[in-house]
PDB file of C-alpha atoms and ligand atoms in Angstrom:
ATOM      1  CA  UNK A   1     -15.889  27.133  15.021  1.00 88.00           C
ATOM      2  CA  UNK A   2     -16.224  23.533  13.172  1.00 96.00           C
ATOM      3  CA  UNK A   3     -13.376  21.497  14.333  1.00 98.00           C
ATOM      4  CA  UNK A   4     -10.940  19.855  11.446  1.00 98.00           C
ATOM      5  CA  UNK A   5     -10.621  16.441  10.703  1.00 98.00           C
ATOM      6  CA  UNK A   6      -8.014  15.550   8.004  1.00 98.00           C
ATOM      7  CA  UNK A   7      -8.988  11.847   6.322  1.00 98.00           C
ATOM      8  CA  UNK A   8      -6.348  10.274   3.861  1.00 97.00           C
ATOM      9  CA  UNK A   9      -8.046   7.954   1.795  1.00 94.00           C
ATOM     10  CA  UNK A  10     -11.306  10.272   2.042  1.00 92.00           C
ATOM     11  CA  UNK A  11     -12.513   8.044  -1.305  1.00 88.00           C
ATOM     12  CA  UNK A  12     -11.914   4.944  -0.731  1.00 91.00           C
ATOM     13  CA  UNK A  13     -14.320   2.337   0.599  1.00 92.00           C
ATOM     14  CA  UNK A  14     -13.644   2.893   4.683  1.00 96.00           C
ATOM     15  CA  UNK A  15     -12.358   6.371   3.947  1.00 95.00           C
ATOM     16  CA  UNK A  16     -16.101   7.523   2.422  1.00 93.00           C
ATOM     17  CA  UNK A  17     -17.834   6.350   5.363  1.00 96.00           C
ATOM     18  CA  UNK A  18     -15.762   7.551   7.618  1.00 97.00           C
ATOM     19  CA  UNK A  19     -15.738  11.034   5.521  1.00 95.00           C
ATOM     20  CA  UNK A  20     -19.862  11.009   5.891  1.00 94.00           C
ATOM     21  CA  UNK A  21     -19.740   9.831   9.338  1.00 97.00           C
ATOM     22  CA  UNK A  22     -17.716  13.130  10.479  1.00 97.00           C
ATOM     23  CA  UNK A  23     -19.323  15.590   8.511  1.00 96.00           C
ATOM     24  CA  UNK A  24     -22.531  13.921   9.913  1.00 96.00           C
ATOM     25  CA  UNK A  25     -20.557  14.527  13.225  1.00 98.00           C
ATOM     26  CA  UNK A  26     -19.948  18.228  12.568  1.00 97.00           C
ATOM     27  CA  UNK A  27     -16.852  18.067  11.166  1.00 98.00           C
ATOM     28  CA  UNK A  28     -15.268  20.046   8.129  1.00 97.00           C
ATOM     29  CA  UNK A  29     -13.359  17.528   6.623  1.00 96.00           C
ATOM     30  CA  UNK A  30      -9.935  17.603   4.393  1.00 96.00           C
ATOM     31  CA  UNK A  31     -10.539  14.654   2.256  1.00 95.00           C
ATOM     32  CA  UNK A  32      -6.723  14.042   0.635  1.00 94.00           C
ATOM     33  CA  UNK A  33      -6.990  12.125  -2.827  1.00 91.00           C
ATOM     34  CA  UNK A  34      -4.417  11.106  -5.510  1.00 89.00           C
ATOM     35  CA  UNK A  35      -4.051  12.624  -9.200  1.00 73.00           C
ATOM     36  CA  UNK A  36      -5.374   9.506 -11.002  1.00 70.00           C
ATOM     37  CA  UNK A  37      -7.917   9.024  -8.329  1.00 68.00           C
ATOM     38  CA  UNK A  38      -8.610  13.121  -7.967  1.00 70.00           C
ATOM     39  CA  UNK A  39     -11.884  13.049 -10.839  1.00 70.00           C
ATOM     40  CA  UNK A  40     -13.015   9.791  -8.921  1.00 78.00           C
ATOM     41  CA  UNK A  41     -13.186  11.820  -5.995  1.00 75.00           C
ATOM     42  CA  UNK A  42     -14.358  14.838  -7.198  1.00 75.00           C
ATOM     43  CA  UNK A  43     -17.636  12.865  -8.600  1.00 81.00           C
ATOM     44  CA  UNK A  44     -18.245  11.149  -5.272  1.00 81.00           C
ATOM     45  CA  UNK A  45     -18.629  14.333  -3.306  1.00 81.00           C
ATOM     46  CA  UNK A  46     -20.689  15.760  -6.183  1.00 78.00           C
ATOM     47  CA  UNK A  47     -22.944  12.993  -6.003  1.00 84.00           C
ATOM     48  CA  UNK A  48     -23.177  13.153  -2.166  1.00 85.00           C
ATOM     49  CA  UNK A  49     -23.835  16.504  -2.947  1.00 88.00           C
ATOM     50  CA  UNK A  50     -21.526  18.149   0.144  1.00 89.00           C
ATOM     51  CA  UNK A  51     -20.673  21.857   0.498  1.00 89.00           C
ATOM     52  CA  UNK A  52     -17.399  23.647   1.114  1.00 88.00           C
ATOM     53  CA  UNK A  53     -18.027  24.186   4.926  1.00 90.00           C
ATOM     54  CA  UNK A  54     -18.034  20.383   5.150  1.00 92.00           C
ATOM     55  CA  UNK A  55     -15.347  19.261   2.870  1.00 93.00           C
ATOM     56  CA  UNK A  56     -12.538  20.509   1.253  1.00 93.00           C
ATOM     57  CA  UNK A  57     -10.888  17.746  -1.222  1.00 92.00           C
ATOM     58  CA  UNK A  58      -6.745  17.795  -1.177  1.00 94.00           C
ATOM     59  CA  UNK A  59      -4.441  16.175  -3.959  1.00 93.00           C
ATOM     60  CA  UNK A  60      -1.825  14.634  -1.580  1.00 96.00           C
ATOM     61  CA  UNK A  61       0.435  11.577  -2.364  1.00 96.00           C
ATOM     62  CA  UNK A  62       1.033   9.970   1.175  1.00 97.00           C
ATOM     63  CA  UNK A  63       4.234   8.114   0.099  1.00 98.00           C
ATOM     64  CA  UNK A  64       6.112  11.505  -0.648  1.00 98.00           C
ATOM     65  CA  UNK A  65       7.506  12.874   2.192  1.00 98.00           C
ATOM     66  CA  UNK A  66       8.438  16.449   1.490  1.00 98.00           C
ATOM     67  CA  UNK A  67       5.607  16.981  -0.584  1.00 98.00           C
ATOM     68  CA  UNK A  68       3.582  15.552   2.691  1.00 98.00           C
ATOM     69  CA  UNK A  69       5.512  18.506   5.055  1.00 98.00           C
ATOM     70  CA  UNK A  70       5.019  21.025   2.060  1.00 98.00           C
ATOM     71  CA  UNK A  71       1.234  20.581   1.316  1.00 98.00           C
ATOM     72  CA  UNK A  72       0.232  19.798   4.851  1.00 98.00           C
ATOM     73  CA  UNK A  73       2.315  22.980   6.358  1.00 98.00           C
ATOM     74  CA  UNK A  74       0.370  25.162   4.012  1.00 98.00           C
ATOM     75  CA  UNK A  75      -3.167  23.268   5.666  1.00 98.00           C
ATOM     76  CA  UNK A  76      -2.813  23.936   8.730  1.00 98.00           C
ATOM     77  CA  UNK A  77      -1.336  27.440   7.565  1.00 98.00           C
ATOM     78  CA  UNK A  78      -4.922  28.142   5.681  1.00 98.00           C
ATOM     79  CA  UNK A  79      -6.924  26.030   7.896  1.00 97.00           C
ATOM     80  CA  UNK A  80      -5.210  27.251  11.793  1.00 97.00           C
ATOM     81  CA  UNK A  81      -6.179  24.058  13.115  1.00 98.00           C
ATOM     82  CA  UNK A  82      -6.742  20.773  12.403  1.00 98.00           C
ATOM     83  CA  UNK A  83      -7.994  18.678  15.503  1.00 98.00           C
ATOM     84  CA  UNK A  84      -8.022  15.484  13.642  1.00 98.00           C
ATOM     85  CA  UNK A  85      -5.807  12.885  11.949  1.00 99.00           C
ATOM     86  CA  UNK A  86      -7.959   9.600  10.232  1.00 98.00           C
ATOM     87  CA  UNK A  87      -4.894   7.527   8.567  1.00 98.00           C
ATOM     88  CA  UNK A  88      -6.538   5.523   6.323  1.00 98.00           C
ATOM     89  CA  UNK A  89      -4.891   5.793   3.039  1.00 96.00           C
ATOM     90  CA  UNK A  90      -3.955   2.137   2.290  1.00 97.00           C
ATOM     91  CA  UNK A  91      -3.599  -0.629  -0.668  1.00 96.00           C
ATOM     92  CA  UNK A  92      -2.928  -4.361  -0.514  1.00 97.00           C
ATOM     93  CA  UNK A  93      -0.396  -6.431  -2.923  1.00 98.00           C
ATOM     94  CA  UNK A  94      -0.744  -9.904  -1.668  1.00 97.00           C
ATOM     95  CA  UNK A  95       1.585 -12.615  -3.072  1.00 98.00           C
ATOM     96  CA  UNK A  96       3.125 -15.748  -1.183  1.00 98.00           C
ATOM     97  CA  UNK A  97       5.871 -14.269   0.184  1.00 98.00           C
ATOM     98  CA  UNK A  98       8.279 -16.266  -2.102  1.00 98.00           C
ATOM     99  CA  UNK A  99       6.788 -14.877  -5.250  1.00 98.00           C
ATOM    100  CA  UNK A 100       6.485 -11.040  -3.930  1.00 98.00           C
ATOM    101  CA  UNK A 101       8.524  -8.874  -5.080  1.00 98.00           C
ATOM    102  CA  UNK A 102      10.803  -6.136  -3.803  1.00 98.00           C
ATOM    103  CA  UNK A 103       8.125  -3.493  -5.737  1.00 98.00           C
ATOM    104  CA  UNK A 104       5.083  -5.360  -3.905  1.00 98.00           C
ATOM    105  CA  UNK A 105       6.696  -4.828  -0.508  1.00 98.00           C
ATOM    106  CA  UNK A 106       7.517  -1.346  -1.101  1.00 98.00           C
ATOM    107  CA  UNK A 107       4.481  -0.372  -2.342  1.00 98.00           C
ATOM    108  CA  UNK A 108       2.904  -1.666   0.572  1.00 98.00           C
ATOM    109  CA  UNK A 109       4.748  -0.396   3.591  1.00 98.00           C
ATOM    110  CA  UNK A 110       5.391   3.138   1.664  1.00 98.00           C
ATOM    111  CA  UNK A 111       1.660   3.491   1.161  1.00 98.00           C
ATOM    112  CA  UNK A 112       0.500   1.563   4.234  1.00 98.00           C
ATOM    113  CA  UNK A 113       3.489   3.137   6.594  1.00 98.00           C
ATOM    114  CA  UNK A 114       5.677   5.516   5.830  1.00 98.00           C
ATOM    115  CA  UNK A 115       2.332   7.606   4.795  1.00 98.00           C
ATOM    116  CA  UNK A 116       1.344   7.496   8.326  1.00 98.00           C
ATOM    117  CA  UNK A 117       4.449   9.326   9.318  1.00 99.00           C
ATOM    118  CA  UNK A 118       4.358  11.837   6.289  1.00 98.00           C
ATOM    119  CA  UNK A 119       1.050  12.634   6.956  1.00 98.00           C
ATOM    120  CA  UNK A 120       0.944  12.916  11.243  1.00 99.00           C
ATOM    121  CA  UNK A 121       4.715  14.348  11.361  1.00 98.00           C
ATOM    122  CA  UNK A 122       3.873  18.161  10.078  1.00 98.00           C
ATOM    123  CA  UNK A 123       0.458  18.193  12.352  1.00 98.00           C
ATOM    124  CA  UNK A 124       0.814  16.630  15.512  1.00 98.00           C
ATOM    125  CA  UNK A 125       3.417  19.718  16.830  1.00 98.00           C
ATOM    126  CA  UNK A 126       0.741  21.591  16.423  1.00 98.00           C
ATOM    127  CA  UNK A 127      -1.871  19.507  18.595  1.00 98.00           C
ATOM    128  CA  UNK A 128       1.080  19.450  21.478  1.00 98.00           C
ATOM    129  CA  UNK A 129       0.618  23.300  21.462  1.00 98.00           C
ATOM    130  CA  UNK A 130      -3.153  23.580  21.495  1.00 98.00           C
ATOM    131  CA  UNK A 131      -3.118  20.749  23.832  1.00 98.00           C
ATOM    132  CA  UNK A 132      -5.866  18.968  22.000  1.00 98.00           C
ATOM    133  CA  UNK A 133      -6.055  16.339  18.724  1.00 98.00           C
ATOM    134  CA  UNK A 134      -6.905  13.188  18.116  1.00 98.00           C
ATOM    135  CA  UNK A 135      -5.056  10.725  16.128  1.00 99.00           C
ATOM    136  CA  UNK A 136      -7.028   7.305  14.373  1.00 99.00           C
ATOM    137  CA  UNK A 137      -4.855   4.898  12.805  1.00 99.00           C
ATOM    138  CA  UNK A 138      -6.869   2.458  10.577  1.00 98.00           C
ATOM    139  CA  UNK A 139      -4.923  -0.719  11.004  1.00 98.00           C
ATOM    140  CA  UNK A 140      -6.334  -4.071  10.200  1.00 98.00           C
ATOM    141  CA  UNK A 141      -7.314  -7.676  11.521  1.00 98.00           C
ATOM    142  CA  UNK A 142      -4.445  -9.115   9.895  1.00 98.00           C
ATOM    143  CA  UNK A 143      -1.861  -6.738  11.369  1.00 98.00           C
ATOM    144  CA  UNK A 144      -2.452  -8.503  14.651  1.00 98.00           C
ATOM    145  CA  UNK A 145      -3.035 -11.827  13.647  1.00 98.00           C
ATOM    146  CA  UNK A 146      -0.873 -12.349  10.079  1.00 98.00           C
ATOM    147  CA  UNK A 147      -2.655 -13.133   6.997  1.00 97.00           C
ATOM    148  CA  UNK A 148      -1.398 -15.816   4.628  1.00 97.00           C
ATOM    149  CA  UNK A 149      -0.112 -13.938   1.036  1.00 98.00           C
ATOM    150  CA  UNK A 150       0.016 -10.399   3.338  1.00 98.00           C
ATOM    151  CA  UNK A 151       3.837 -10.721   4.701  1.00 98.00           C
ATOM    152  CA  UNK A 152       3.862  -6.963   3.466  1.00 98.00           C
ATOM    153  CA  UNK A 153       0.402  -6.232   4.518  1.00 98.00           C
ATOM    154  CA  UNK A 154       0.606  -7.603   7.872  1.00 98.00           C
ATOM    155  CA  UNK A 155       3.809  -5.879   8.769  1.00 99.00           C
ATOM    156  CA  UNK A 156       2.919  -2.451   7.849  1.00 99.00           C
ATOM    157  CA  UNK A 157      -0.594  -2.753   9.418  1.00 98.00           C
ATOM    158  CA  UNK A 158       1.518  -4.418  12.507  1.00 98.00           C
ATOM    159  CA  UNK A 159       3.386  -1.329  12.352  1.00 99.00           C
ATOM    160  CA  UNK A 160       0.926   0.991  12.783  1.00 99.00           C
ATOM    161  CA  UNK A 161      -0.223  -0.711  15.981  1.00 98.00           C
ATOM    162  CA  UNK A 162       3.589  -0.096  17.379  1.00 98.00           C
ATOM    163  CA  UNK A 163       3.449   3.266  16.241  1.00 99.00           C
ATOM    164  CA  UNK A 164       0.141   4.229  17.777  1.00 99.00           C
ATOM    165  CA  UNK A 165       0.861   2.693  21.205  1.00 98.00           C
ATOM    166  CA  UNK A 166       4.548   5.232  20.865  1.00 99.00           C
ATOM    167  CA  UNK A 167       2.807   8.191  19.975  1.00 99.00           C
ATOM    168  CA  UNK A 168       0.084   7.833  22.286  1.00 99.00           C
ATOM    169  CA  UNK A 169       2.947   8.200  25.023  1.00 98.00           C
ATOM    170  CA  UNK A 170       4.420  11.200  23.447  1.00 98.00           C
ATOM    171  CA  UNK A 171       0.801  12.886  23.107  1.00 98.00           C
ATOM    172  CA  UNK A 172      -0.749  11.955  26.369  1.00 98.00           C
ATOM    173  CA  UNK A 173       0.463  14.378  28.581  1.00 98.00           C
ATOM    174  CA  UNK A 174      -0.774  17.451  26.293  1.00 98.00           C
ATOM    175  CA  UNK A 175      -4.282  15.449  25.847  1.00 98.00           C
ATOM    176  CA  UNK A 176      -3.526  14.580  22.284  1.00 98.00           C
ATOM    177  CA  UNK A 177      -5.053  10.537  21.603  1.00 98.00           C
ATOM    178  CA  UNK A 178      -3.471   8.004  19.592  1.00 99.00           C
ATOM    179  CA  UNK A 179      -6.327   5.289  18.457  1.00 99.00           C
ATOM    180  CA  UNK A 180      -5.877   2.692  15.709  1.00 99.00           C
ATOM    181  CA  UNK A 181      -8.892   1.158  14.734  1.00 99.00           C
ATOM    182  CA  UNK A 182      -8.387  -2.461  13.232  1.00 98.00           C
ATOM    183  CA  UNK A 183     -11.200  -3.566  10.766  1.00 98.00           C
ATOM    184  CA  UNK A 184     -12.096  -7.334   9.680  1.00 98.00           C
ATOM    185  CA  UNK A 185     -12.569  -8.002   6.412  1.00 98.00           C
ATOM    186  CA  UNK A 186     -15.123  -4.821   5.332  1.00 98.00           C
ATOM    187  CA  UNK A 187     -17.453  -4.929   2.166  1.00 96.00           C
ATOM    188  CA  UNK A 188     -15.324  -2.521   0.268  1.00 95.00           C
ATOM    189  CA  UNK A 189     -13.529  -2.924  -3.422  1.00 92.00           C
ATOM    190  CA  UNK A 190     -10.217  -3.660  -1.735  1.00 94.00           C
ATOM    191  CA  UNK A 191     -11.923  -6.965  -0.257  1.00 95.00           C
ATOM    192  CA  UNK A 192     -13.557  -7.396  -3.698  1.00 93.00           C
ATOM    193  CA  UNK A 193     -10.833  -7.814  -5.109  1.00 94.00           C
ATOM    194  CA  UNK A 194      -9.905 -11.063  -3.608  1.00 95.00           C
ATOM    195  CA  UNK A 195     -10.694 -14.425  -5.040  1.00 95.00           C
ATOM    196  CA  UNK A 196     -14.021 -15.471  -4.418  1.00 95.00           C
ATOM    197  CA  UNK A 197     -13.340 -18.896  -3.345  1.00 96.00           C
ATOM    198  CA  UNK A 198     -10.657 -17.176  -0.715  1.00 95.00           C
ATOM    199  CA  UNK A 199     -13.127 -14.531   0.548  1.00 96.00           C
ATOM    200  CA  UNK A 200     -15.774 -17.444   0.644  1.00 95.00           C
ATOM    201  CA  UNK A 201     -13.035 -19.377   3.386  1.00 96.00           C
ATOM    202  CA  UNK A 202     -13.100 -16.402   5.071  1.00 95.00           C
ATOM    203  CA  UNK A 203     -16.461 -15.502   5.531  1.00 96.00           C
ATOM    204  CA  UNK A 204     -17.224 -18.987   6.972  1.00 96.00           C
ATOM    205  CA  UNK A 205     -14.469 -18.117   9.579  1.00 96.00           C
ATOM    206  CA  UNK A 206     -16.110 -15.251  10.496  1.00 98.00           C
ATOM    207  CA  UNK A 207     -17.991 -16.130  13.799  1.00 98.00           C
ATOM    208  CA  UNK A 208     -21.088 -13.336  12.688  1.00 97.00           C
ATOM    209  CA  UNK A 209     -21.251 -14.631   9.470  1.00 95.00           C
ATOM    210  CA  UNK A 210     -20.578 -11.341   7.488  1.00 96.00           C
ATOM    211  CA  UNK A 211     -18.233  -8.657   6.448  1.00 97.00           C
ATOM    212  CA  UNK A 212     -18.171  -5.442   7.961  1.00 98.00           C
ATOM    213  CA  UNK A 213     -20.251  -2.574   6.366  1.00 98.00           C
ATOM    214  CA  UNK A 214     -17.847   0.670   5.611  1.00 98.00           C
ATOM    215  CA  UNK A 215     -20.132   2.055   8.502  1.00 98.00           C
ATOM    216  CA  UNK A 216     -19.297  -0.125  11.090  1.00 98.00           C
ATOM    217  CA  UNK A 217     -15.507   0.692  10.804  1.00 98.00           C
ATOM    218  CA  UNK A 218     -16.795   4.622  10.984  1.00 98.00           C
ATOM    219  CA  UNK A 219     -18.414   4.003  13.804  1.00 98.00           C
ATOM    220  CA  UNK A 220     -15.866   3.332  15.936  1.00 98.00           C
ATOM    221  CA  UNK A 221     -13.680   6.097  14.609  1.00 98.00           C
ATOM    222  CA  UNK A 222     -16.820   8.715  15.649  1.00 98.00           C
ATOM    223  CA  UNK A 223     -16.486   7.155  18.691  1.00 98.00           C
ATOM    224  CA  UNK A 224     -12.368   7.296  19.321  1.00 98.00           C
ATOM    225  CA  UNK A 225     -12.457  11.128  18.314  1.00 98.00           C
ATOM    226  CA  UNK A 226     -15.953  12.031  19.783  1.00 98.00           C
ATOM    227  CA  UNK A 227     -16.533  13.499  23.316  1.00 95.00           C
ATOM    228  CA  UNK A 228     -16.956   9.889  24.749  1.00 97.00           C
ATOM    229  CA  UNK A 229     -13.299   8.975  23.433  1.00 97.00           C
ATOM    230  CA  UNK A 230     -11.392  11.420  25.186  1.00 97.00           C
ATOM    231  CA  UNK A 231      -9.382   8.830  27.881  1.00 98.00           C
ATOM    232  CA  UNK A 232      -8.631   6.608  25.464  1.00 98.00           C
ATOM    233  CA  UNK A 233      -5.501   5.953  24.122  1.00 98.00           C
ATOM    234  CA  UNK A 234      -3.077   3.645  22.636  1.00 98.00           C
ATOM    235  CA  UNK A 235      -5.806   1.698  22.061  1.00 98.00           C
ATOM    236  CA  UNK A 236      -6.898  -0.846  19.026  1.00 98.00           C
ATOM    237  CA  UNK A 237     -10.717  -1.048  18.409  1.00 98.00           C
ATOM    238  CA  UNK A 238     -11.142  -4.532  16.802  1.00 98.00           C
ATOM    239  CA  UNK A 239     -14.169  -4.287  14.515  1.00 98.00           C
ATOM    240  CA  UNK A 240     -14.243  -7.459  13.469  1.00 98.00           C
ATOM    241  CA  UNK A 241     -17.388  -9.622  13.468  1.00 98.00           C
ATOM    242  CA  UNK A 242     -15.459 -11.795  16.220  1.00 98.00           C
ATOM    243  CA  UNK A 243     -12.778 -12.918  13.688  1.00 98.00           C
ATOM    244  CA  UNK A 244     -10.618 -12.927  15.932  1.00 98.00           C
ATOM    245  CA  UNK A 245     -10.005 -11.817  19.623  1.00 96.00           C
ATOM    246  CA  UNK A 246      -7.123 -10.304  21.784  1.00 82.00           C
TER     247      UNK A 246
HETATM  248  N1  CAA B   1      -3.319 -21.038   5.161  1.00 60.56           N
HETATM  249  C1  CAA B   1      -2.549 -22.074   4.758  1.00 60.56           C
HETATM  250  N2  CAA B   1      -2.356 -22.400   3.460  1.00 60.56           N
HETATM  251  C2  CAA B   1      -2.991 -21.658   2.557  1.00 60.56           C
HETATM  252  C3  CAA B   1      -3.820 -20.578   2.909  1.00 60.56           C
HETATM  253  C4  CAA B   1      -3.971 -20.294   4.275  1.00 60.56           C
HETATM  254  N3  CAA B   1      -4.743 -19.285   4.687  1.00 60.56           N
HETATM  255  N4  CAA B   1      -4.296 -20.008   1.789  1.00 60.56           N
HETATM  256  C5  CAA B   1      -3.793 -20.732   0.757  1.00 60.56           C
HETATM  257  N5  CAA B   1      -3.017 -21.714   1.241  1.00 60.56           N
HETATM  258  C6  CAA B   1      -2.279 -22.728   0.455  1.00 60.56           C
HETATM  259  C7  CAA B   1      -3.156 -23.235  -0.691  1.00 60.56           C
HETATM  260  O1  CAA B   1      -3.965 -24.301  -0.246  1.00 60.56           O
HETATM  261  C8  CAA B   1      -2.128 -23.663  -1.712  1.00 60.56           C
HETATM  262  O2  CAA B   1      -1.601 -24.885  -1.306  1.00 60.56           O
HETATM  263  P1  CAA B   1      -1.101 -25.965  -2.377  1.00 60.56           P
HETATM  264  O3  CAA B   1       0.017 -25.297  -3.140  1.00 60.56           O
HETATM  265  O4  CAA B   1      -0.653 -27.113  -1.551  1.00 60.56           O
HETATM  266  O5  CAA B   1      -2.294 -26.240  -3.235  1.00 60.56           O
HETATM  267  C9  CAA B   1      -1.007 -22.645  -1.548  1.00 60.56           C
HETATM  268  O6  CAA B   1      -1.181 -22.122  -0.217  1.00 60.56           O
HETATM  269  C10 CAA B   1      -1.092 -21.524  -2.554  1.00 60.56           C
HETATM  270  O7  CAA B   1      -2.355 -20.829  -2.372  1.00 60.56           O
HETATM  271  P2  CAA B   1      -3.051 -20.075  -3.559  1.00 60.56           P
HETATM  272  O8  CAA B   1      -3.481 -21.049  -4.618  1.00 60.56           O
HETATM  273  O9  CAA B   1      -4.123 -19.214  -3.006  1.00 60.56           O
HETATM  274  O10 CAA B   1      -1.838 -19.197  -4.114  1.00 60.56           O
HETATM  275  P3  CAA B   1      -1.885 -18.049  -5.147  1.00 60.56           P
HETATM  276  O11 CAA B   1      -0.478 -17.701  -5.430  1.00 60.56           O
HETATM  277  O12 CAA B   1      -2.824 -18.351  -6.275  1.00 60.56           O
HETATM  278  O13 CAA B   1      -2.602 -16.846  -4.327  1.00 60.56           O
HETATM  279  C11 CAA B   1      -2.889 -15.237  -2.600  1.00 60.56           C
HETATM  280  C12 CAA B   1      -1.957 -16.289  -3.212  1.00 60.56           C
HETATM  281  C13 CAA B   1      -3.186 -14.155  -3.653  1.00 60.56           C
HETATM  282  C14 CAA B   1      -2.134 -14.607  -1.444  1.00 60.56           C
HETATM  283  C15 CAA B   1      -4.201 -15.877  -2.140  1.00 60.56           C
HETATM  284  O14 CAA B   1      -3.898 -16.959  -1.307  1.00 60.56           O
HETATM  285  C16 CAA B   1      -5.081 -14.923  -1.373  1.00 60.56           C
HETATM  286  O15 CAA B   1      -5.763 -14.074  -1.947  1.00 60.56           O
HETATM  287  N6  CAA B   1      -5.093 -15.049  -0.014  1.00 60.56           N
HETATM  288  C17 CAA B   1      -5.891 -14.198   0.866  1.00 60.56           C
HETATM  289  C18 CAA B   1      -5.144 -12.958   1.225  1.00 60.56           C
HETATM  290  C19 CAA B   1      -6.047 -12.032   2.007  1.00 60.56           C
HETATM  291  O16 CAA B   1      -6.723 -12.429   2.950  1.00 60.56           O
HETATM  292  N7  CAA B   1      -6.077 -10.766   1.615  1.00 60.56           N
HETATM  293  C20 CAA B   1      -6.925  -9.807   2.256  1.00 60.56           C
HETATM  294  C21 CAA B   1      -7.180  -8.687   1.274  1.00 60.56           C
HETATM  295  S1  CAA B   1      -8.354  -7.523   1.923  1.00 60.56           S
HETATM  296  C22 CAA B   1      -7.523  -6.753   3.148  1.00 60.56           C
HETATM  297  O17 CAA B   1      -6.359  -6.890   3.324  1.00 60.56           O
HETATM  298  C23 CAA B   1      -8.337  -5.857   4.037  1.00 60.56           C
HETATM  299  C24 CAA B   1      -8.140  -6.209   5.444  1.00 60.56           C
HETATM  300  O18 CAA B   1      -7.501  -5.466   6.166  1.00 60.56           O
HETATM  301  C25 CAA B   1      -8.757  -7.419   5.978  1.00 60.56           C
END
């Protein structure tokens, strides 16, 4: 029986390589996408040309709470079991923190945060029973060092880490792992995004000299929810090109 790995942000730039890198892994993966990125989606795994047996794509808005426990219940209702959690929905509004707004912050730690406990709250009971999971949180560089213009950022990807290291506890004794993973800055659109000049100042900070691929980042999760992960736990996996070291 394929084991179950459930991947928020399954579209995204880390999400889609950490989507291939499971399947590649043996996985059947739930791959949870939002209405106006759904068709986005939906083209990607056409294009990658995947079967049912080793995806199954799920409209789920991470910031909605009920409509987390209603859609998820049903899952692992239609699915028995999922063995896997890969939290990587996330977005970025960076501002000064002067000129950011209530709506940036929000937006932020509801998408970055709160989807972290919509999304692991209706499963995890379920890995207590079967006495098995595996929980990756994908947190970031600057949750553990603070970014400049990520106040909002930093403290929901901060949060994660505080969260992961709590769960862990509550998980260990049934064999259920808690993981985050934090990557640097990763060649993906969210990192695009930025200003070149700014990503330029980064890049020369980088003590490697590059960003991370998507792949690298997947990498590590294989690894935290693979057979060679299995006594490790409340862990962070820095990814990070040596950007910087704890
Ligand atoms: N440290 C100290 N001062 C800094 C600074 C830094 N890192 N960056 C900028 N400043 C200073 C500037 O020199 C400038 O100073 P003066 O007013 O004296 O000239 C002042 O702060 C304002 O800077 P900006 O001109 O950049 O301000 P802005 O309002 O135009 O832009 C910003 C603000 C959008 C936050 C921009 O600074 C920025 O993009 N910063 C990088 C944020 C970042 O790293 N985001 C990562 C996105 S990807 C991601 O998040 C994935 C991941 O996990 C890594």
């Amino acid at each position: 029986m394929k084991k179950v790995a459930l991947i928020t942000g399954a579209s995204g730039g880390i999400g889609s390589a950490i989507t291939m890198q499971l399947i590649k892994d043996g996985f059947k993966v739930i791959g949870t996408y939002l209405n106006d990125t759904g068709q986005q989606t939906l083209d990607w795994v056409k294009e990658k040309g995947l079967s049912e047996d080793e995806i199954r794509l799920l409209e789920l808005d991470v910031t909605k709470t009920e409509h987390c426990q209603e859609v998820l219940t049903k899952l692992l209702d239609e699915e028995k079991h999922i063995d896997v959690i890969v939290n990587t929905a996330g977005i970025t509004r960076d501002a000064v923190f002067k000129k950011m707004t209530a709506a940036d912050w929000n937006a932020v730690i509801n998408t970055n945060l709160n989807s972290v406990f919509n999304v692991t709250h209706p499963i995890f009971p379920s890995m207590l029973e079967r006495g098995s999971g595996r929980i990756v949180n994908i947190t970031s560089v600057n949750g553990i060092k603070g970014q400049f213009g990520q106040t909002n950022y930093s403290a929901a990807k901060a949060g994660m880490i505080g969260f992961t290291k709590a769960l862990a506890l509550e998980g260990a004794k049934a064999g259920v792992t808690v993981n985050a993973v934090a990557p640097g800055y990763t060649a993906t659109p969210m990192v695009s995004q930025m200003r070149e000049e700014v990503l330029d100042a980064i890049k020369a900070q980088i003590p490697m000299k590059r960003l991370a691929t998507p792949e690298d980042i997947a990498g590590a999760v294989s690894y935290l929810v693979g057979e060679s992960g299995g006594y490790i736990t409340g862990e962070t996996l820095s990814v990070n090109g040596g950007l910087h070291m704890h």
